[in-house]
mmCIF file with all atom_site columns, C-alpha atoms in Angstrom:
data_model
loop_
_atom_site.group_PDB
_atom_site.id
_atom_site.type_symbol
_atom_site.label_atom_id
_atom_site.label_alt_id
_atom_site.label_comp_id
_atom_site.label_asym_id
_atom_site.label_entity_id
_atom_site.label_seq_id
_atom_site.pdbx_PDB_ins_code
_atom_site.Cartn_x
_atom_site.Cartn_y
_atom_site.Cartn_z
_atom_site.occupancy
_atom_site.B_iso_or_equiv
_atom_site.pdbx_formal_charge
_atom_site.auth_seq_id
_atom_site.auth_comp_id
_atom_site.auth_asym_id
_atom_site.auth_atom_id
_atom_site.pdbx_PDB_model_num
ATOM 1   C CA . MET A 1 1   ? 15.180 -92.320  -83.889 1.00 67.00 ? 36  MET A CA 1
ATOM 2   C CA . ARG A 1 2   ? 14.187 -93.679  -80.461 1.00 71.00 ? 37  ARG A CA 1
ATOM 3   C CA . VAL A 1 3   ? 17.241 -93.573  -77.473 1.00 78.00 ? 38  VAL A CA 1
ATOM 4   C CA . TYR A 1 4   ? 16.838 -95.743  -74.798 1.00 81.00 ? 39  TYR A CA 1
ATOM 5   C CA . ASN A 1 5   ? 18.128 -95.299  -71.592 1.00 83.00 ? 40  ASN A CA 1
ATOM 6   C CA . PRO A 1 6   ? 21.015 -97.192  -71.439 1.00 89.00 ? 41  PRO A CA 1
ATOM 7   C CA . VAL A 1 7   ? 20.978 -100.568 -69.143 1.00 91.00 ? 42  VAL A CA 1
ATOM 8   C CA . ASP A 1 8   ? 24.801 -101.675 -67.275 1.00 92.00 ? 43  ASP A CA 1
ATOM 9   C CA . ILE A 1 9   ? 24.346 -104.769 -68.366 1.00 93.00 ? 44  ILE A CA 1
ATOM 10  C CA . ASP A 1 10  ? 27.906 -106.257 -66.857 1.00 94.00 ? 45  ASP A CA 1
ATOM 11  C CA . ASP A 1 11  ? 26.929 -104.782 -63.921 1.00 94.00 ? 46  ASP A CA 1
ATOM 12  C CA . VAL A 1 12  ? 22.826 -106.436 -63.716 1.00 94.00 ? 47  VAL A CA 1
ATOM 13  C CA . HIS A 1 13  ? 24.407 -109.941 -64.261 1.00 94.00 ? 48  HIS A CA 1
ATOM 14  C CA . ARG A 1 14  ? 27.262 -109.304 -61.199 1.00 95.00 ? 49  ARG A CA 1
ATOM 15  C CA . LYS A 1 15  ? 24.173 -108.432 -59.236 1.00 95.00 ? 50  LYS A CA 1
ATOM 16  C CA . ILE A 1 16  ? 21.772 -111.380 -60.429 1.00 94.00 ? 51  ILE A CA 1
ATOM 17  C CA . ALA A 1 17  ? 25.418 -113.857 -59.783 1.00 93.00 ? 52  ALA A CA 1
ATOM 18  C CA . ALA A 1 18  ? 25.329 -112.402 -56.647 1.00 94.00 ? 53  ALA A CA 1
ATOM 19  C CA . ALA A 1 19  ? 21.830 -112.407 -55.523 1.00 93.00 ? 54  ALA A CA 1
ATOM 20  C CA . ASP A 1 20  ? 20.729 -115.302 -53.020 1.00 89.00 ? 55  ASP A CA 1
ATOM 21  C CA . VAL A 1 21  ? 16.947 -116.712 -54.391 1.00 86.00 ? 56  VAL A CA 1
ATOM 22  C CA . PRO A 1 22  ? 14.123 -116.428 -51.544 1.00 87.00 ? 57  PRO A CA 1
ATOM 23  C CA . HIS A 1 23  ? 13.375 -119.675 -49.972 1.00 86.00 ? 58  HIS A CA 1
ATOM 24  C CA . TYR A 1 24  ? 9.475  -119.490 -50.985 1.00 89.00 ? 59  TYR A CA 1
ATOM 25  C CA . GLY A 1 25  ? 9.276  -122.238 -53.549 1.00 93.00 ? 60  GLY A CA 1
ATOM 26  C CA . LYS A 1 26  ? 7.098  -121.766 -55.875 1.00 97.00 ? 61  LYS A CA 1
ATOM 27  C CA . TYR A 1 27  ? 6.164  -117.513 -56.519 1.00 97.00 ? 62  TYR A CA 1
ATOM 28  C CA . PHE A 1 28  ? 5.538  -115.061 -58.515 1.00 98.00 ? 63  PHE A CA 1
ATOM 29  C CA . VAL A 1 29  ? 7.604  -111.584 -58.341 1.00 98.00 ? 64  VAL A CA 1
ATOM 30  C CA . SER A 1 30  ? 6.757  -107.621 -58.429 1.00 98.00 ? 65  SER A CA 1
ATOM 31  C CA . VAL A 1 31  ? 9.600  -105.821 -58.351 1.00 97.00 ? 66  VAL A CA 1
ATOM 32  C CA . ALA A 1 32  ? 8.046  -102.227 -57.996 1.00 96.00 ? 67  ALA A CA 1
ATOM 33  C CA . ARG A 1 33  ? 7.668  -99.407  -55.839 1.00 94.00 ? 68  ARG A CA 1
ATOM 34  C CA . LEU A 1 34  ? 4.130  -99.787  -53.886 1.00 96.00 ? 69  LEU A CA 1
ATOM 35  C CA . SER A 1 35  ? 2.121  -97.151  -55.062 1.00 93.00 ? 70  SER A CA 1
ATOM 36  C CA . GLY A 1 36  ? -1.021 -96.545  -57.058 1.00 91.00 ? 71  GLY A CA 1
ATOM 37  C CA . ASP A 1 37  ? 0.584  -95.873  -60.389 1.00 92.00 ? 72  ASP A CA 1
ATOM 38  C CA . LYS A 1 38  ? 2.388  -99.176  -60.414 1.00 95.00 ? 73  LYS A CA 1
ATOM 39  C CA . ASP A 1 39  ? -1.483 -100.760 -59.541 1.00 96.00 ? 74  ASP A CA 1
ATOM 40  C CA . ILE A 1 40  ? -0.615 -103.180 -57.020 1.00 97.00 ? 75  ILE A CA 1
ATOM 41  C CA . GLU A 1 41  ? -4.182 -103.940 -56.312 1.00 97.00 ? 76  GLU A CA 1
ATOM 42  C CA . THR A 1 42  ? -4.570 -105.535 -59.706 1.00 98.00 ? 77  THR A CA 1
ATOM 43  C CA . VAL A 1 43  ? -1.786 -107.815 -58.746 1.00 98.00 ? 78  VAL A CA 1
ATOM 44  C CA . LEU A 1 44  ? -3.687 -108.932 -55.951 1.00 98.00 ? 79  LEU A CA 1
ATOM 45  C CA . ARG A 1 45  ? -6.254 -109.421 -57.274 1.00 98.00 ? 80  ARG A CA 1
ATOM 46  C CA . ALA A 1 46  ? -5.112 -111.544 -60.356 1.00 98.00 ? 81  ALA A CA 1
ATOM 47  C CA . PHE A 1 47  ? -3.288 -113.428 -57.736 1.00 98.00 ? 82  PHE A CA 1
ATOM 48  C CA . ASP A 1 48  ? -6.377 -114.296 -55.679 1.00 98.00 ? 83  ASP A CA 1
ATOM 49  C CA . ILE A 1 49  ? -8.679 -115.100 -58.661 1.00 98.00 ? 84  ILE A CA 1
ATOM 50  C CA . PHE A 1 50  ? -5.619 -117.423 -59.853 1.00 98.00 ? 85  PHE A CA 1
ATOM 51  C CA . TRP A 1 51  ? -4.956 -119.190 -56.646 1.00 98.00 ? 86  TRP A CA 1
ATOM 52  C CA . GLN A 1 52  ? -8.323 -119.824 -55.466 1.00 98.00 ? 87  GLN A CA 1
ATOM 53  C CA . LYS A 1 53  ? -9.083 -121.037 -59.483 1.00 97.00 ? 88  LYS A CA 1
ATOM 54  C CA . ASN A 1 54  ? -6.311 -123.872 -59.298 1.00 97.00 ? 89  ASN A CA 1
ATOM 55  C CA . ASN A 1 55  ? -7.159 -124.928 -55.815 1.00 97.00 ? 90  ASN A CA 1
ATOM 56  C CA . ARG A 1 56  ? -5.067 -122.806 -53.407 1.00 97.00 ? 91  ARG A CA 1
ATOM 57  C CA . PRO A 1 57  ? -1.615 -124.022 -54.463 1.00 97.00 ? 92  PRO A CA 1
ATOM 58  C CA . ASP A 1 58  ? 1.517  -123.646 -52.929 1.00 96.00 ? 93  ASP A CA 1
ATOM 59  C CA . VAL A 1 59  ? 2.337  -120.720 -54.649 1.00 98.00 ? 94  VAL A CA 1
ATOM 60  C CA . TYR A 1 60  ? 3.383  -117.182 -53.573 1.00 98.00 ? 95  TYR A CA 1
ATOM 61  C CA . MET A 1 61  ? 3.364  -113.850 -54.510 1.00 98.00 ? 96  MET A CA 1
ATOM 62  C CA . VAL A 1 62  ? 6.013  -111.802 -53.484 1.00 98.00 ? 97  VAL A CA 1
ATOM 63  C CA . PHE A 1 63  ? 6.430  -108.066 -53.707 1.00 98.00 ? 98  PHE A CA 1
ATOM 64  C CA . VAL A 1 64  ? 9.568  -106.165 -53.868 1.00 97.00 ? 99  VAL A CA 1
ATOM 65  C CA . GLY A 1 65  ? 9.587  -102.673 -53.256 1.00 96.00 ? 100 GLY A CA 1
ATOM 66  C CA . GLY A 1 66  ? 9.209  -99.734  -50.777 1.00 95.00 ? 101 GLY A CA 1
ATOM 67  C CA . GLY A 1 67  ? 6.346  -97.434  -50.462 1.00 94.00 ? 102 GLY A CA 1
ATOM 68  C CA . ASP A 1 68  ? 2.768  -97.892  -48.635 1.00 94.00 ? 103 ASP A CA 1
ATOM 69  C CA . VAL A 1 69  ? 2.939  -101.118 -47.222 1.00 95.00 ? 104 VAL A CA 1
ATOM 70  C CA . ASN A 1 70  ? 0.406  -101.223 -44.759 1.00 96.00 ? 105 ASN A CA 1
ATOM 71  C CA . LYS A 1 71  ? -2.031 -99.637  -47.293 1.00 97.00 ? 106 LYS A CA 1
ATOM 72  C CA . TYR A 1 72  ? -1.488 -102.785 -49.587 1.00 97.00 ? 107 TYR A CA 1
ATOM 73  C CA . ARG A 1 73  ? -0.805 -105.502 -46.715 1.00 97.00 ? 108 ARG A CA 1
ATOM 74  C CA . THR A 1 74  ? -4.534 -104.334 -45.549 1.00 97.00 ? 109 THR A CA 1
ATOM 75  C CA . ILE A 1 75  ? -5.610 -104.774 -48.934 1.00 97.00 ? 110 ILE A CA 1
ATOM 76  C CA . ALA A 1 76  ? -4.140 -108.438 -49.034 1.00 98.00 ? 111 ALA A CA 1
ATOM 77  C CA . ASP A 1 77  ? -5.837 -108.915 -46.105 1.00 98.00 ? 112 ASP A CA 1
ATOM 78  C CA . THR A 1 78  ? -9.001 -109.561 -47.434 1.00 98.00 ? 113 THR A CA 1
ATOM 79  C CA . PHE A 1 79  ? -8.278 -112.132 -49.833 1.00 98.00 ? 114 PHE A CA 1
ATOM 80  C CA . ALA A 1 80  ? -8.258 -115.438 -48.938 1.00 98.00 ? 115 ALA A CA 1
ATOM 81  C CA . SER A 1 81  ? -4.996 -116.159 -50.398 1.00 98.00 ? 116 SER A CA 1
ATOM 82  C CA . ARG A 1 82  ? -3.797 -113.301 -47.893 1.00 98.00 ? 117 ARG A CA 1
ATOM 83  C CA . ASP A 1 83  ? -1.172 -116.192 -46.381 1.00 98.00 ? 118 ASP A CA 1
ATOM 84  C CA . GLN A 1 84  ? 0.193  -116.735 -49.720 1.00 98.00 ? 119 GLN A CA 1
ATOM 85  C CA . ILE A 1 85  ? 1.521  -113.010 -50.494 1.00 98.00 ? 120 ILE A CA 1
ATOM 86  C CA . VAL A 1 86  ? 4.124  -111.766 -49.157 1.00 97.00 ? 121 VAL A CA 1
ATOM 87  C CA . PHE A 1 87  ? 5.874  -107.721 -48.914 1.00 97.00 ? 122 PHE A CA 1
ATOM 88  C CA . VAL A 1 88  ? 9.611  -108.358 -47.803 1.00 96.00 ? 123 VAL A CA 1
ATOM 89  C CA . GLY A 1 89  ? 10.198 -104.587 -48.804 1.00 95.00 ? 124 GLY A CA 1
ATOM 90  C CA . ALA A 1 90  ? 12.735 -102.439 -50.632 1.00 95.00 ? 125 ALA A CA 1
ATOM 91  C CA . GLN A 1 91  ? 16.123 -104.624 -50.986 1.00 94.00 ? 126 GLN A CA 1
ATOM 92  C CA . LYS A 1 92  ? 19.373 -103.650 -51.638 1.00 91.00 ? 127 LYS A CA 1
ATOM 93  C CA . ASN A 1 93  ? 19.786 -106.251 -54.627 1.00 93.00 ? 128 ASN A CA 1
ATOM 94  C CA . PRO A 1 94  ? 16.165 -107.730 -55.933 1.00 94.00 ? 129 PRO A CA 1
ATOM 95  C CA . PHE A 1 95  ? 18.066 -110.101 -58.426 1.00 95.00 ? 130 PHE A CA 1
ATOM 96  C CA . GLY A 1 96  ? 17.395 -113.097 -56.683 1.00 94.00 ? 131 GLY A CA 1
ATOM 97  C CA . PHE A 1 97  ? 13.686 -112.368 -56.427 1.00 96.00 ? 132 PHE A CA 1
ATOM 98  C CA . MET A 1 98  ? 13.377 -111.859 -60.033 1.00 95.00 ? 133 MET A CA 1
ATOM 99  C CA . ARG A 1 99  ? 16.315 -114.923 -61.121 1.00 93.00 ? 134 ARG A CA 1
ATOM 100 C CA . GLY A 1 100 ? 14.023 -117.043 -58.592 1.00 92.00 ? 135 GLY A CA 1
ATOM 101 C CA . ALA A 1 101 ? 10.501 -116.507 -59.519 1.00 96.00 ? 136 ALA A CA 1
ATOM 102 C CA . LEU A 1 102 ? 7.977  -118.197 -62.085 1.00 97.00 ? 137 LEU A CA 1
ATOM 103 C CA . ALA A 1 103 ? 7.604  -114.722 -63.707 1.00 98.00 ? 138 ALA A CA 1
ATOM 104 C CA . HIS A 1 104 ? 7.892  -111.459 -62.768 1.00 98.00 ? 139 HIS A CA 1
ATOM 105 C CA . ILE A 1 105 ? 4.997  -108.842 -63.193 1.00 98.00 ? 140 ILE A CA 1
ATOM 106 C CA . LEU A 1 106 ? 4.256  -105.058 -63.634 1.00 97.00 ? 141 LEU A CA 1
ATOM 107 C CA . SER A 1 107 ? 1.349  -103.993 -63.631 1.00 96.00 ? 142 SER A CA 1
ATOM 108 C CA . SER A 1 108 ? 1.893  -100.224 -64.275 1.00 95.00 ? 143 SER A CA 1
ATOM 109 C CA . LYS A 1 109 ? -0.639 -98.011  -64.840 1.00 93.00 ? 144 LYS A CA 1
ATOM 110 C CA . ALA A 1 110 ? 1.449  -96.110  -67.485 1.00 90.00 ? 145 ALA A CA 1
ATOM 111 C CA . GLU A 1 111 ? 5.503  -96.404  -67.635 1.00 88.00 ? 146 GLU A CA 1
ATOM 112 C CA . GLY A 1 112 ? 8.272  -94.269  -68.763 1.00 81.00 ? 147 GLY A CA 1
ATOM 113 C CA . MET A 1 113 ? 11.001 -96.924  -70.020 1.00 81.00 ? 148 MET A CA 1
ATOM 114 C CA . GLY A 1 114 ? 10.012 -100.555 -67.614 1.00 86.00 ? 149 GLY A CA 1
ATOM 115 C CA . VAL A 1 115 ? 13.595 -100.963 -66.684 1.00 91.00 ? 150 VAL A CA 1
ATOM 116 C CA . VAL A 1 116 ? 12.589 -103.466 -64.322 1.00 95.00 ? 151 VAL A CA 1
ATOM 117 C CA . LEU A 1 117 ? 11.251 -105.531 -67.315 1.00 96.00 ? 152 LEU A CA 1
ATOM 118 C CA . VAL A 1 118 ? 15.004 -105.239 -69.330 1.00 95.00 ? 153 VAL A CA 1
ATOM 119 C CA . GLU A 1 119 ? 16.729 -106.474 -65.785 1.00 96.00 ? 154 GLU A CA 1
ATOM 120 C CA . SER A 1 120 ? 13.903 -109.357 -64.894 1.00 96.00 ? 155 SER A CA 1
ATOM 121 C CA . MET A 1 121 ? 15.247 -110.304 -69.003 1.00 96.00 ? 156 MET A CA 1
ATOM 122 C CA . LEU A 1 122 ? 18.487 -110.297 -67.703 1.00 96.00 ? 157 LEU A CA 1
ATOM 123 C CA . ALA A 1 123 ? 17.739 -112.403 -65.055 1.00 95.00 ? 158 ALA A CA 1
ATOM 124 C CA . GLY A 1 124 ? 16.457 -115.090 -67.394 1.00 96.00 ? 159 GLY A CA 1
ATOM 125 C CA . THR A 1 125 ? 12.843 -114.543 -65.913 1.00 97.00 ? 160 THR A CA 1
ATOM 126 C CA . LEU A 1 126 ? 9.696  -114.431 -68.059 1.00 98.00 ? 161 LEU A CA 1
ATOM 127 C CA . ASN A 1 127 ? 8.140  -110.969 -67.489 1.00 98.00 ? 162 ASN A CA 1
ATOM 128 C CA . ILE A 1 128 ? 3.902  -110.377 -67.582 1.00 98.00 ? 163 ILE A CA 1
ATOM 129 C CA . ALA A 1 129 ? 3.572  -106.994 -68.091 1.00 97.00 ? 164 ALA A CA 1
ATOM 130 C CA . SER A 1 130 ? 0.412  -104.376 -68.570 1.00 97.00 ? 165 SER A CA 1
ATOM 131 C CA . ASP A 1 131 ? 0.227  -103.128 -71.928 1.00 96.00 ? 166 ASP A CA 1
ATOM 132 C CA . CYS A 1 132 ? 0.066  -99.509  -70.840 1.00 93.00 ? 167 CYS A CA 1
ATOM 133 C CA . LYS A 1 133 ? 1.201  -96.177  -72.414 1.00 83.00 ? 168 LYS A CA 1
ATOM 134 C CA . ASN A 1 134 ? 4.797  -96.189  -73.407 1.00 80.00 ? 169 ASN A CA 1
ATOM 135 C CA . GLY A 1 135 ? 7.353  -99.335  -72.487 1.00 85.00 ? 170 GLY A CA 1
ATOM 136 C CA . PRO A 1 136 ? 6.328  -102.579 -71.884 1.00 94.00 ? 171 PRO A CA 1
ATOM 137 C CA . ARG A 1 137 ? 5.056  -103.290 -75.480 1.00 93.00 ? 172 ARG A CA 1
ATOM 138 C CA . GLU A 1 138 ? 7.743  -101.979 -77.162 1.00 92.00 ? 173 GLU A CA 1
ATOM 139 C CA . ILE A 1 139 ? 10.136 -104.090 -74.562 1.00 93.00 ? 174 ILE A CA 1
ATOM 140 C CA . LEU A 1 140 ? 8.653  -107.100 -74.936 1.00 96.00 ? 175 LEU A CA 1
ATOM 141 C CA . MET A 1 141 ? 8.603  -106.998 -78.310 1.00 95.00 ? 176 MET A CA 1
ATOM 142 C CA . ASP A 1 142 ? 4.645  -107.300 -79.178 1.00 95.00 ? 177 ASP A CA 1
ATOM 143 C CA . GLY A 1 143 ? 4.330  -109.874 -76.657 1.00 96.00 ? 178 GLY A CA 1
ATOM 144 C CA . ALA A 1 144 ? 6.981  -112.188 -78.446 1.00 97.00 ? 179 ALA A CA 1
ATOM 145 C CA . ALA A 1 145 ? 9.397  -111.306 -75.512 1.00 97.00 ? 180 ALA A CA 1
ATOM 146 C CA . GLY A 1 146 ? 6.469  -111.395 -72.491 1.00 97.00 ? 181 GLY A CA 1
ATOM 147 C CA . LEU A 1 147 ? 3.190  -111.922 -71.925 1.00 98.00 ? 182 LEU A CA 1
ATOM 148 C CA . LEU A 1 148 ? 1.208  -108.293 -72.352 1.00 98.00 ? 183 LEU A CA 1
ATOM 149 C CA . PHE A 1 149 ? -2.305 -107.818 -70.486 1.00 97.00 ? 184 PHE A CA 1
ATOM 150 C CA . MET A 1 150 ? -4.694 -104.507 -70.536 1.00 97.00 ? 185 MET A CA 1
ATOM 151 C CA . PRO A 1 151 ? -4.434 -102.147 -67.587 1.00 96.00 ? 186 PRO A CA 1
ATOM 152 C CA . GLY A 1 152 ? -5.882 -103.109 -64.726 1.00 97.00 ? 187 GLY A CA 1
ATOM 153 C CA . ASP A 1 153 ? -7.668 -106.586 -66.124 1.00 98.00 ? 188 ASP A CA 1
ATOM 154 C CA . ALA A 1 154 ? -7.082 -109.112 -63.104 1.00 98.00 ? 189 ALA A CA 1
ATOM 155 C CA . ASP A 1 155 ? -8.669 -111.667 -64.909 1.00 98.00 ? 190 ASP A CA 1
ATOM 156 C CA . ALA A 1 156 ? -6.389 -111.466 -68.194 1.00 98.00 ? 191 ALA A CA 1
ATOM 157 C CA . LEU A 1 157 ? -3.506 -111.747 -65.663 1.00 98.00 ? 192 LEU A CA 1
ATOM 158 C CA . ALA A 1 158 ? -4.992 -114.491 -63.639 1.00 98.00 ? 193 ALA A CA 1
ATOM 159 C CA . MET A 1 159 ? -4.671 -116.384 -66.387 1.00 98.00 ? 194 MET A CA 1
ATOM 160 C CA . HIS A 1 160 ? -1.167 -115.548 -67.420 1.00 98.00 ? 195 HIS A CA 1
ATOM 161 C CA . MET A 1 161 ? -0.169 -116.847 -63.977 1.00 98.00 ? 196 MET A CA 1
ATOM 162 C CA . GLU A 1 162 ? -2.385 -119.607 -64.644 1.00 98.00 ? 197 GLU A CA 1
ATOM 163 C CA . ASN A 1 163 ? -0.774 -120.699 -68.068 1.00 98.00 ? 198 ASN A CA 1
ATOM 164 C CA . VAL A 1 164 ? 2.665  -119.975 -66.406 1.00 98.00 ? 199 VAL A CA 1
ATOM 165 C CA . TRP A 1 165 ? 2.065  -122.283 -63.551 1.00 97.00 ? 200 TRP A CA 1
ATOM 166 C CA . LYS A 1 166 ? 0.190  -124.636 -65.649 1.00 97.00 ? 201 LYS A CA 1
ATOM 167 C CA . ASN A 1 167 ? 3.148  -124.315 -68.860 1.00 95.00 ? 202 ASN A CA 1
ATOM 168 C CA . LYS A 1 168 ? 1.068  -123.851 -71.062 1.00 95.00 ? 203 LYS A CA 1
ATOM 169 C CA . ALA A 1 169 ? 2.634  -120.502 -71.985 1.00 94.00 ? 204 ALA A CA 1
ATOM 170 C CA . PRO A 1 170 ? 5.429  -120.410 -74.544 1.00 96.00 ? 205 PRO A CA 1
ATOM 171 C CA . ILE A 1 171 ? 7.694  -119.478 -71.750 1.00 96.00 ? 206 ILE A CA 1
ATOM 172 C CA . LYS A 1 172 ? 11.122 -120.645 -72.754 1.00 96.00 ? 207 LYS A CA 1
ATOM 173 C CA . GLN A 1 173 ? 10.967 -119.459 -76.268 1.00 97.00 ? 208 GLN A CA 1
ATOM 174 C CA . MET A 1 174 ? 9.749  -115.712 -74.710 1.00 97.00 ? 209 MET A CA 1
ATOM 175 C CA . ILE A 1 175 ? 12.474 -116.243 -72.193 1.00 97.00 ? 210 ILE A CA 1
ATOM 176 C CA . LYS A 1 176 ? 15.188 -117.250 -75.372 1.00 97.00 ? 211 LYS A CA 1
ATOM 177 C CA . VAL A 1 177 ? 13.747 -114.245 -77.239 1.00 97.00 ? 212 VAL A CA 1
ATOM 178 C CA . ALA A 1 178 ? 14.180 -111.597 -74.153 1.00 96.00 ? 213 ALA A CA 1
ATOM 179 C CA . THR A 1 179 ? 17.646 -112.572 -73.244 1.00 94.00 ? 214 THR A CA 1
ATOM 180 C CA . GLN A 1 180 ? 18.589 -112.021 -77.250 1.00 94.00 ? 215 GLN A CA 1
ATOM 181 C CA . SER A 1 181 ? 17.104 -109.104 -77.282 1.00 92.00 ? 216 SER A CA 1
ATOM 182 C CA . CYS A 1 182 ? 18.811 -107.068 -74.210 1.00 92.00 ? 217 CYS A CA 1
ATOM 183 C CA . THR A 1 183 ? 21.819 -105.965 -75.819 1.00 91.00 ? 218 THR A CA 1
ATOM 184 C CA . ARG A 1 184 ? 19.548 -102.967 -77.503 1.00 91.00 ? 219 ARG A CA 1
ATOM 185 C CA . PHE A 1 185 ? 19.411 -101.686 -74.304 1.00 91.00 ? 220 PHE A CA 1
ATOM 186 C CA . SER A 1 186 ? 23.329 -101.612 -73.603 1.00 91.00 ? 221 SER A CA 1
ATOM 187 C CA . ALA A 1 187 ? 25.457 -98.546  -72.560 1.00 86.00 ? 222 ALA A CA 1
ATOM 188 C CA . GLU A 1 188 ? 27.519 -99.263  -75.749 1.00 87.00 ? 223 GLU A CA 1
ATOM 189 C CA . ASN A 1 189 ? 24.596 -99.540  -78.338 1.00 85.00 ? 224 ASN A CA 1
ATOM 190 C CA . ILE A 1 190 ? 22.980 -96.589  -76.779 1.00 86.00 ? 225 ILE A CA 1
ATOM 191 C CA . ILE A 1 191 ? 25.982 -94.246  -77.106 1.00 84.00 ? 226 ILE A CA 1
#
């Protein structure tokens, strides 16, 4: 029997309700530590592919998280989409960023539990995640509760971003499945 790390669903809902949605208009968000294992570079490449392929829309890529901001800002500055890429650093309450996003992106090379995916589900936001070892596939119910791509595949991630942007993905259905499945992570069920 698999026992998940419990998520305090009521606490997450309180934080979501208290969070302000940022004023970026349309944006994708990645809430993750800025480090190599989270494969931020794939997200940067994918966003640039998406942005250029779709005639440079007024869409942003927002990164929420601490870590090596300077390293990733330097990499971001090499892309044509550099002015659409924002690093806001670690936030006390990142849930507003999740709640207002077109989709939340997790591009990890490996995961343990991927609690951030559950938190995004609770915020009612679509997840796009790498199908890395441990976590995302199971949390996203084999793709019924979010979109999956192979780790490091920037083209596949860019295609998912385009499908979300153009409303070609079954977003409402996936969010419904995701939201309804969150109770499996509640402390009460885990106990």
